């Protein structure tokens, strides 16, 4: 690499800053920069690794130390170090996956073998954050043309060598430098597969020496070695081995420092590399460690006038507001560019806005067929445009999601189900997909659907589906169970429908089914029951909840009607209708969810499989699961919950909620039985945990007449 140009201020020495990696400990670099600014010490080049690349790259591109401090102390790190945008960005079918199969893990299926993603996180949100923060430097391809020349160091995963990036895409270079193996997927740059530079060059003094500076200030923020008393676990020993391997190269780099160079080691103690939420605490140790070298720094300090000239040369003025002349999507898969463009709201003539561009990228990412979606501003002649790049998941083309459901009333009655959804998207350029669900346990079932959009520029689709399943069905007399049936159902359907943005869908179609119920527990004299169904159905689904598990805002609704006719295979003529609406709203840490649902037979008694079921957690909580059944049923409820603790603390915290519900409802055998006087009042108190495996509840249900139930519940309560 060529030596840097001599600074404008005469013969002063050229000063290079080397910022090492260390995770959240790297926030100490901001303290170093603050003190260098206070002492008017110029910086003529920066080399950064991992967190050092983030701080150094942003500083080189024009951010001040004060702006960096505000960023790290106000940023929601838990959100930034996770994948995807908000649930509002998900396509409607992906919201169904999120609701029905809440375990936060996905496996790929390729050539009959299971595939793991290349990292726990793909870095979608972090990519977009870096893109927003470096937007003003989007056109800079040579990092020597930044306000301060910059280099980012990464590790080449294929060769094991350090890879120094001094040109290209600044945001991508920073992202590659801090891609911790296993935690973040590798980043491909110029045909190289890159991961965290700390593996081979955590304190890249040698790189800075190649840039021709006169004085090097190196900042080492590596985690210290554990003492013997602290090495009491396999995890601790593994961490120690990794630290030793990294430390060996760091010490070699430190030995390269000359007598005129400085080594700054902030006293961070055992401040955790993963404590990003508290990273602001590492800034002051950086200030103090720099102040300890004030005597030497005074020799490098400029007078106020000279420092002002230096700052004028490195500060990057904000660009004038620009508008977009074109928008492109570069997809490496088979989806039509017209289809992807339809998912976006951005149009030529819109202003360049970082938040808007990130929102559009997240909208495409919400299709969940890409491992990441980024963007880059590009200039072609006199025209300015944005190019979105969408990288198809490499662990596909098929994917598996999982769900778990456990309901135990702590009195001997338990329901247990474990399910998986196989999802095969990108079957053709129109976005066809096939998904199949398998559930084993108390309610075994298998269902499959093929979904085919009809045009690139249309939301119309056709879908064919089939399902077979079993569930227990209680028969009650005088409020007491008299028999338990095992109900087996089989259904086929063909629908045509339309998407409603990414919040819902409407479909209408034909269906054909068969059901039979056989006595499982009770008097064997009870006859077996059989019924055929067939007719026309229509269904509207809406889901704008911000969370499928513990929503704070939004609505979920279903409206469904069925007309069963003998001419279409039904045992008899009957019509049914059902609707359910839940609406969530919040204030502070408190959330209310109000819901109402009602199902009715419109003509005569409906078939057995179309009876409505109540009883169980938040469905008349004082009654056992499935305690009430009938062709008519209604339920109204108000659920309240409040989050415990500070949601901004910790990357790995599990949200805990306390709450309760009030419920009123019943199931009726005839429409004449429906009245307010027959409503049963119930309620519940619960503690809820939003876990990796879905929501977990420990609850007590209370009903009229002193009836009560206790629940251990894993999975989403039926809403």
XYZ file of C-alpha atoms in Angstrom, residues 6-619:
614
model
C 2.086 14.433 3.940
C -0.470 16.352 6.034
C -1.128 19.993 5.208
C 0.361 21.193 8.492
C 4.009 21.209 7.460
C 6.411 18.732 8.972
C 4.337 17.303 11.787
C 4.506 13.513 12.129
C 1.803 11.434 10.500
C -0.165 9.617 13.199
C -1.884 6.268 12.713
C -4.481 4.801 15.068
C -4.800 1.014 15.407
C -8.056 -0.102 17.064
C -8.215 -3.726 18.162
C -11.149 -6.077 18.463
C -12.848 -7.007 21.701
C -16.598 -7.023 21.248
C -18.398 -4.595 23.529
C -15.058 -3.773 25.183
C -14.235 -1.941 21.944
C -16.466 0.939 23.057
C -13.351 2.042 24.971
C -12.015 3.195 21.585
C -14.571 5.996 21.706
C -13.072 7.189 24.981
C -9.629 7.184 23.336
C -10.960 9.276 20.451
C -12.675 11.695 22.845
C -9.424 12.328 24.663
C -7.397 12.627 21.472
C -9.875 15.266 20.287
C -9.682 17.079 23.641
C -5.872 17.114 23.505
C -5.993 18.156 19.820
C -4.047 15.126 18.590
C -4.699 14.594 14.861
C -5.318 11.159 13.376
C -4.114 10.638 9.814
C -4.989 6.968 9.306
C -7.018 4.286 11.067
C -6.806 0.501 10.973
C -9.602 -1.353 12.739
C -10.483 -4.941 13.523
C -13.945 -6.179 14.571
C -15.418 -3.597 16.982
C -12.364 -1.490 16.200
C -13.422 -1.546 12.557
C -16.891 -0.274 13.475
C -15.601 2.596 15.607
C -12.706 3.349 13.273
C -14.696 3.093 10.051
C -17.456 5.366 11.299
C -14.953 7.890 12.659
C -13.024 7.855 9.380
C -16.238 8.459 7.443
C -17.057 11.627 9.380
C -18.697 10.790 12.714
C -17.254 12.572 15.745
C -16.372 10.905 19.039
C -19.414 12.564 20.634
C -21.687 11.161 17.922
C -20.179 7.696 18.379
C -20.763 7.912 22.129
C -24.405 8.831 21.596
C -24.756 5.946 19.147
C -23.431 3.192 21.415
C -25.248 4.454 24.516
C -28.665 4.876 22.885
C -28.663 2.033 20.357
C -30.958 -0.927 21.012
C -28.166 -3.478 20.701
C -30.462 -6.426 21.271
C -32.420 -5.423 18.193
C -29.330 -4.494 16.149
C -27.673 -7.851 16.854
C -30.656 -9.877 15.692
C -32.065 -10.739 12.300
C -34.915 -9.222 10.340
C -37.123 -6.199 10.708
C -40.325 -5.943 12.675
C -43.100 -8.500 12.334
C -44.947 -5.922 10.242
C -42.372 -6.548 7.498
C -43.177 -10.259 7.263
C -45.305 -11.495 4.395
C -48.671 -12.803 5.557
C -47.817 -16.467 5.017
C -44.619 -16.036 7.010
C -46.688 -14.544 9.827
C -48.639 -17.804 9.841
C -45.356 -19.704 10.216
C -44.355 -17.402 13.044
C -47.677 -17.974 14.825
C -48.062 -21.721 14.314
C -44.419 -22.812 14.667
C -42.844 -20.384 17.140
C -39.562 -22.189 17.900
C -36.927 -19.695 16.754
C -34.861 -22.076 14.713
C -34.875 -23.121 11.089
C -33.202 -26.050 9.369
C -32.541 -26.293 5.674
C -33.282 -29.365 3.575
C -31.162 -30.016 0.496
C -30.872 -33.288 -1.450
C -32.597 -35.127 1.379
C -30.101 -33.946 4.010
C -30.547 -31.424 6.813
C -28.511 -28.224 6.541
C -27.595 -25.666 9.186
C -27.283 -21.931 8.463
C -23.722 -20.601 8.340
C -24.333 -18.620 11.501
C -26.905 -18.206 14.235
C -27.438 -14.710 12.798
C -27.215 -13.591 9.198
C -26.652 -10.000 10.339
C -29.584 -8.431 8.495
C -30.238 -5.641 10.983
C -26.561 -4.960 11.601
C -25.942 -4.754 7.847
C -28.672 -2.172 7.428
C -27.545 -0.214 10.485
C -24.017 0.056 9.092
C -25.477 0.981 5.720
C -27.480 3.816 7.292
C -24.505 5.091 9.290
C -22.217 5.156 6.245
C -24.775 6.374 3.710
C -22.963 9.693 3.220
C -19.879 7.724 2.119
C -21.754 5.448 -0.266
C -19.875 6.680 -3.331
C -16.414 6.318 -1.800
C -14.754 3.231 -3.256
C -11.153 3.975 -2.214
C -10.953 4.194 1.597
C -8.034 6.640 1.247
C -10.651 9.116 -0.007
C -12.556 9.065 3.287
C -12.120 11.948 5.710
C -9.395 9.794 7.309
C -7.808 6.946 5.313
C -9.030 3.626 6.709
C -8.352 -0.104 6.573
C -10.528 -2.926 7.916
C -9.002 -6.305 8.764
C -10.874 -9.586 8.341
C -9.900 -13.264 8.295
C -10.060 -15.269 5.071
C -11.949 -18.402 6.082
C -10.512 -20.444 3.198
C -6.823 -19.569 3.578
C -6.565 -18.577 7.236
C -4.786 -15.351 6.272
C -5.589 -11.786 7.209
C -7.428 -9.872 4.513
C -6.991 -6.105 4.558
C -9.734 -4.043 2.922
C -8.857 -0.589 1.696
C -11.415 -0.207 -1.059
C -14.893 -1.296 -2.045
C -18.054 -1.075 0.044
C -17.282 0.526 3.420
C -20.317 -0.898 5.236
C -19.591 -4.385 3.911
C -15.921 -4.149 4.904
C -16.848 -3.187 8.472
C -19.439 -5.965 8.634
C -16.936 -8.561 7.398
C -14.337 -7.502 9.957
C -16.664 -8.236 12.902
C -18.352 -11.410 11.643
C -17.752 -13.655 14.657
C -17.727 -17.277 13.392
C -20.755 -19.247 14.504
C -22.579 -16.177 15.742
C -22.650 -14.338 12.402
C -22.622 -15.831 8.926
C -19.429 -15.169 6.925
C -19.423 -12.294 4.448
C -18.404 -12.780 0.845
C -16.218 -9.955 -0.509
C -14.472 -10.187 -3.887
C -14.840 -13.956 -3.940
C -13.404 -14.361 -0.427
C -15.342 -15.775 2.516
C -14.508 -13.452 5.398
C -15.003 -13.664 9.153
C -13.879 -11.704 12.215
C -10.378 -10.282 11.749
C -9.591 -10.915 15.405
C -8.747 -14.534 14.603
C -5.557 -13.603 12.731
C -4.971 -9.872 13.248
C -6.742 -8.452 16.268
C -4.294 -5.540 16.647
C -3.025 -4.873 13.121
C 0.108 -2.814 13.813
C 1.834 -4.296 10.770
C -0.951 -3.079 8.488
C -0.579 0.442 9.822
C 3.195 0.342 9.338
C 2.632 -0.473 5.667
C 0.650 2.769 5.340
C 3.764 4.812 6.001
C 2.833 6.693 9.183
C 5.438 8.099 11.575
C 3.752 7.422 14.920
C 1.359 4.616 15.828
C -1.147 4.748 18.662
C -2.364 1.175 19.252
C -5.355 0.469 21.486
C -5.606 -3.055 22.915
C -8.986 -4.020 24.419
C -8.678 -7.817 24.391
C -10.226 -9.809 27.222
C -7.636 -10.820 29.849
C -6.703 -14.432 30.499
C -8.657 -16.204 33.227
C -6.935 -17.122 36.482
C -6.704 -20.743 37.563
C -9.618 -20.306 39.964
C -11.804 -19.086 37.088
C -11.147 -22.096 34.852
C -13.798 -24.329 36.368
C -15.821 -25.278 33.267
C -15.348 -26.613 29.753
C -16.761 -23.352 28.396
C -14.230 -21.300 30.340
C -11.354 -23.499 29.197
C -12.504 -23.217 25.565
C -12.646 -19.428 25.891
C -9.176 -19.409 27.419
C -7.740 -21.438 24.532
C -9.238 -19.021 21.987
C -7.907 -16.034 23.925
C -4.422 -17.574 24.008
C -4.438 -18.165 20.263
C -5.557 -14.598 19.542
C -3.257 -13.143 22.195
C -0.165 -14.774 20.699
C -0.537 -12.814 17.448
C -1.460 -9.632 19.339
C 1.765 -9.814 21.355
C 3.726 -10.291 18.138
C 2.121 -7.141 16.753
C 2.848 -5.179 19.937
C 6.510 -6.135 19.654
C 6.586 -4.282 16.329
C 5.848 -0.959 18.026
C 8.789 1.447 18.159
C 9.999 3.763 20.870
C 7.976 6.676 19.464
C 4.763 4.664 19.351
C 2.111 4.374 22.088
C 0.233 1.362 23.415
C -3.006 2.182 25.223
C -4.645 -0.521 27.305
C -7.904 0.639 28.955
C -8.484 -0.948 32.360
C -11.688 -2.841 31.562
C -11.223 -5.670 34.044
C -13.599 -8.502 33.214
C -16.100 -6.298 31.384
C -17.806 -8.828 29.099
C -17.226 -8.779 25.361
C -20.940 -9.514 24.936
C -22.190 -6.676 27.165
C -23.155 -4.404 24.271
C -26.150 -3.003 26.114
C -23.773 -1.659 28.754
C -21.003 -0.728 26.325
C -21.194 2.921 27.352
C -19.510 1.897 30.603
C -16.324 1.092 28.656
C -15.916 4.638 27.304
C -14.549 6.289 30.454
C -11.783 3.684 30.941
C -10.697 4.562 27.402
C -10.528 8.238 28.356
C -8.523 7.494 31.512
C -6.074 5.173 29.768
C -5.394 7.863 27.152
C -4.927 10.550 29.772
C -2.181 8.410 31.298
C -0.145 9.140 28.148
C -0.801 12.895 28.179
C 2.884 13.789 28.400
C 3.670 11.939 25.183
C 0.474 13.101 23.493
C 1.349 16.708 24.258
C 4.312 16.298 21.899
C 1.842 15.326 19.138
C -0.755 17.970 19.943
C -1.529 20.848 17.568
C -2.293 24.407 18.537
C -5.985 25.365 18.275
C -5.618 27.038 14.881
C -3.710 24.130 13.338
C -6.142 21.608 14.804
C -9.062 23.553 13.361
C -7.426 23.361 9.930
C -6.945 19.619 10.428
C -10.600 19.118 11.383
C -11.730 21.126 8.378
C -9.828 18.706 6.184
C -11.233 15.517 7.678
C -14.805 16.497 8.502
C -17.160 15.282 5.795
C -19.924 17.802 4.957
C -23.370 16.215 4.590
C -24.399 15.785 0.963
C -27.231 17.789 -0.525
C -30.635 16.092 -0.533
C -30.886 13.876 -3.597
C -33.688 11.959 -5.243
C -33.673 8.530 -6.832
C -33.806 8.173 -10.601
C -34.142 4.392 -10.616
C -34.674 1.387 -8.313
C -33.348 -2.093 -9.054
C -33.454 -5.457 -7.311
C -30.588 -7.858 -7.920
C -31.856 -11.314 -6.949
C -29.617 -14.354 -7.365
C -32.631 -16.688 -7.325
C -35.523 -17.388 -9.696
C -38.089 -14.893 -8.409
C -39.283 -12.389 -10.985
C -37.900 -8.878 -10.526
C -41.442 -7.634 -11.245
C -42.718 -9.699 -8.319
C -40.063 -8.295 -5.991
C -40.690 -4.741 -7.190
C -44.387 -5.156 -6.358
C -43.433 -5.839 -2.733
C -41.856 -2.389 -2.482
C -43.337 1.089 -2.183
C -40.238 3.028 -3.233
C -40.540 4.870 -6.569
C -38.305 7.023 -8.791
C -38.435 10.607 -7.592
C -38.471 9.647 -3.909
C -35.737 11.276 -1.790
C -32.698 9.337 -0.609
C -33.623 8.424 2.943
C -31.663 5.836 4.919
C -34.585 4.711 7.093
C -36.850 4.352 4.070
C -34.239 2.321 2.180
C -33.752 0.025 5.179
C -37.507 -0.398 5.496
C -37.746 -1.478 1.858
C -34.893 -3.953 2.329
C -36.649 -5.413 5.366
C -39.847 -5.709 3.350
C -38.056 -8.006 0.902
C -36.317 -9.816 3.759
C -39.762 -10.450 5.229
C -40.411 -12.932 2.410
C -37.974 -15.158 4.388
C -36.463 -16.657 1.246
C -33.314 -14.533 1.457
C -30.554 -14.872 4.021
C -30.016 -11.119 3.743
C -31.165 -8.134 1.723
C -29.008 -5.033 1.452
C -28.814 -1.974 -0.740
C -26.267 0.356 -2.252
C -26.529 3.747 -3.892
C -25.134 3.724 -7.424
C -24.444 6.436 -9.981
C -24.793 5.789 -13.692
C -23.879 8.899 -15.640
C -26.014 11.719 -14.326
C -28.528 9.363 -12.718
C -28.597 8.252 -9.084
C -30.290 5.027 -8.115
C -30.481 2.364 -5.460
C -29.732 -1.279 -6.055
C -31.113 -3.808 -3.614
C -29.167 -7.060 -3.427
C -31.024 -10.173 -2.283
C -29.038 -13.305 -1.470
C -31.039 -16.545 -1.499
C -30.614 -18.751 1.557
C -27.752 -21.148 0.983
C -29.102 -23.816 3.327
C -32.256 -24.458 1.221
C -34.135 -24.902 -1.022
C -36.477 -26.468 1.539
C -36.830 -25.398 5.166
C -38.127 -26.840 8.432
C -39.748 -24.925 11.286
C -40.855 -26.453 14.571
C -43.551 -25.973 17.177
C -44.226 -27.395 20.616
C -47.485 -27.513 22.538
C -47.875 -28.778 26.108
C -50.941 -28.239 28.250
C -51.059 -29.802 31.706
C -53.797 -28.984 34.199
C -51.583 -30.348 37.022
C -54.375 -32.780 37.865
C -53.577 -35.655 35.536
C -54.890 -34.238 32.251
C -52.144 -33.520 29.748
C -52.088 -32.637 26.065
C -48.779 -32.840 24.230
C -48.067 -32.046 20.586
C -44.882 -31.471 18.654
C -45.063 -30.288 15.084
C -42.912 -29.414 12.117
C -43.607 -27.480 8.939
C -41.680 -28.258 5.764
C -41.729 -25.255 3.494
C -40.466 -25.267 -0.103
C -40.549 -21.746 -1.619
C -39.257 -20.486 -4.970
C -40.771 -23.315 -6.971
C -41.171 -20.953 -9.903
C -40.641 -17.300 -10.810
C -44.171 -16.406 -9.678
C -43.339 -17.408 -6.111
C -45.187 -20.721 -5.801
C -44.607 -22.642 -2.599
C -45.485 -25.980 -1.081
C -45.769 -26.535 2.639
C -46.547 -29.639 4.665
C -47.282 -29.841 8.388
C -46.780 -32.905 10.545
C -47.934 -33.068 14.138
C -47.564 -35.970 16.553
C -48.923 -36.306 20.058
C -52.397 -35.896 21.520
C -53.795 -34.454 18.290
C -51.835 -36.074 15.437
C -52.317 -34.492 12.041
C -50.785 -34.051 8.634
C -51.703 -31.257 6.228
C -50.320 -30.048 2.928
C -50.970 -27.091 0.632
C -49.647 -25.959 -2.735
C -49.894 -22.198 -3.198
C -49.570 -20.642 -6.672
C -49.718 -16.898 -7.411
C -51.215 -16.297 -10.861
C -49.328 -13.247 -12.163
C -46.189 -11.237 -11.418
C -48.118 -8.025 -10.862
C -51.160 -9.503 -9.112
C -51.976 -10.652 -5.602
C -54.402 -13.329 -6.853
C -53.525 -16.946 -6.063
C -54.920 -20.463 -6.174
C -54.278 -23.066 -3.495
C -55.069 -26.735 -3.171
C -54.885 -28.424 0.199
C -55.512 -31.658 2.066
C -55.418 -32.634 5.732
C -56.127 -35.556 8.008
C -56.088 -35.468 11.787
C -57.429 -36.795 15.048
C -58.551 -35.123 18.241
C -60.488 -35.989 21.350
C -64.077 -34.843 21.587
C -65.969 -34.756 24.902
C -69.704 -35.345 25.235
C -71.262 -33.672 28.238
C -74.540 -34.078 30.080
C -75.692 -31.782 32.881
C -72.290 -30.138 32.827
C -70.431 -33.387 33.429
C -68.483 -35.478 30.893
C -70.317 -38.672 29.983
C -68.119 -39.897 27.145
C -64.940 -39.105 25.256
C -64.822 -39.701 21.525
C -61.853 -39.922 19.206
C -62.684 -37.810 16.155
C -60.934 -38.506 12.855
C -61.256 -35.926 10.066
C -60.183 -35.852 6.435
C -60.582 -32.799 4.207
C -59.703 -31.697 0.682
C -59.993 -28.165 -0.660
C -59.412 -25.935 -3.664
C -59.367 -22.159 -3.131
C -58.858 -18.987 -5.095
C -57.908 -15.887 -3.147
C -56.112 -12.582 -2.908
C -53.403 -11.217 -0.649
C -54.280 -8.143 1.380
C -50.875 -6.475 1.523
C -48.821 -8.331 4.099
C -51.569 -8.251 6.736
C -54.065 -10.768 5.424
C -55.745 -12.777 2.729
C -59.230 -13.571 1.488
C -60.064 -16.874 -0.166
C -63.142 -18.706 -1.399
C -63.319 -22.288 -2.606
C -64.730 -25.792 -2.586
C -64.142 -28.387 0.097
C -64.913 -32.041 0.651
C -64.493 -33.946 3.905
C -65.334 -36.918 6.017
C -65.383 -37.424 9.776
C -66.113 -40.254 12.151
C -66.093 -40.348 15.935
C -65.681 -43.514 18.003
C -66.105 -43.908 21.751
C -62.760 -43.790 23.518
C -63.901 -43.446 27.150
C -67.451 -44.025 28.351
C -70.424 -46.318 27.786
C -69.632 -48.504 24.746
C -73.344 -48.412 23.954
C -72.873 -44.897 22.607
C -73.077 -45.207 18.822
C -70.203 -44.287 16.563
C -70.852 -41.068 14.671
C -70.108 -40.398 11.018
C -70.650 -37.372 8.802
C -69.621 -36.238 5.339
C -69.075 -32.600 4.499
C -68.783 -30.782 1.218
C -69.642 -27.390 -0.127
C -68.415 -23.850 -0.541
C -66.331 -21.942 1.977
C -65.049 -18.390 2.312
C -62.481 -17.079 4.766
C -60.919 -13.726 5.616
C -57.763 -13.661 7.750
C -56.116 -10.525 9.143
C -52.938 -10.395 11.235
C -51.304 -7.077 12.072
C -50.030 -8.061 15.536
C -46.505 -6.894 16.289
C -45.820 -10.212 18.052
C -47.485 -13.584 17.671
C -46.746 -14.487 21.285
C -47.133 -11.404 23.500
C -48.431 -8.648 21.199
C -48.336 -5.027 22.251
C -50.284 -3.658 19.316
C -52.225 -4.749 16.281
C -55.177 -6.959 15.458
C -55.849 -10.571 14.576
C -59.162 -11.560 12.991
C -60.820 -14.422 11.175
C -64.232 -14.470 9.481
C -65.330 -17.765 7.958
C -68.520 -19.106 6.378
C -69.325 -22.597 5.099
C -72.271 -23.759 3.023
C -72.448 -27.550 3.093
C -74.599 -29.134 0.374
C -75.543 -32.761 -0.387
C -74.910 -32.077 -4.064
C -71.251 -31.426 -3.174
C -70.875 -34.488 -0.962
C -72.339 -33.440 2.389
C -74.494 -35.780 4.462
C -77.048 -32.990 4.811
C -77.551 -29.324 4.101
C -76.290 -26.848 6.675
C -74.544 -23.485 6.904
C -72.109 -22.229 9.539
C -70.422 -18.932 10.272
C -67.634 -17.986 12.638
C -65.751 -14.836 13.483
C -63.069 -13.933 16.018
C -61.288 -10.634 16.622
C -58.491 -9.803 19.068
C -57.086 -6.309 19.402
C -53.987 -5.366 21.409
C -52.935 -1.963 22.696
C -50.319 -0.882 25.220
C -49.214 1.870 27.493
C -45.751 1.670 28.969
C -45.063 -1.903 30.050
C -48.773 -2.741 30.271
C -50.757 -4.399 27.496
C -54.447 -5.148 27.060
C -55.843 -7.643 24.556
C -59.615 -7.559 24.024
C -61.233 -10.333 22.046
C -64.605 -11.672 21.013
C -65.599 -14.709 18.975
C -68.845 -16.340 17.983
C -69.738 -19.429 15.980
C -73.178 -20.384 14.782
C -75.097 -22.832 12.650
C -77.278 -20.751 10.326
C -79.765 -23.348 9.133
C -79.921 -26.544 11.163
C -77.703 -28.526 13.451
C -74.193 -28.631 11.998
C -72.072 -31.704 11.483
C -70.050 -33.046 14.389
C -66.724 -31.841 13.034
C -68.064 -28.282 12.804
C -69.016 -28.040 16.472
C -67.242 -25.320 18.435
C -65.142 -26.106 21.493
C -64.510 -24.054 24.630
C -62.636 -24.730 27.848
C -58.981 -24.424 28.732
C -56.524 -21.606 29.242
C -58.033 -18.234 28.208
C -61.033 -20.067 26.705
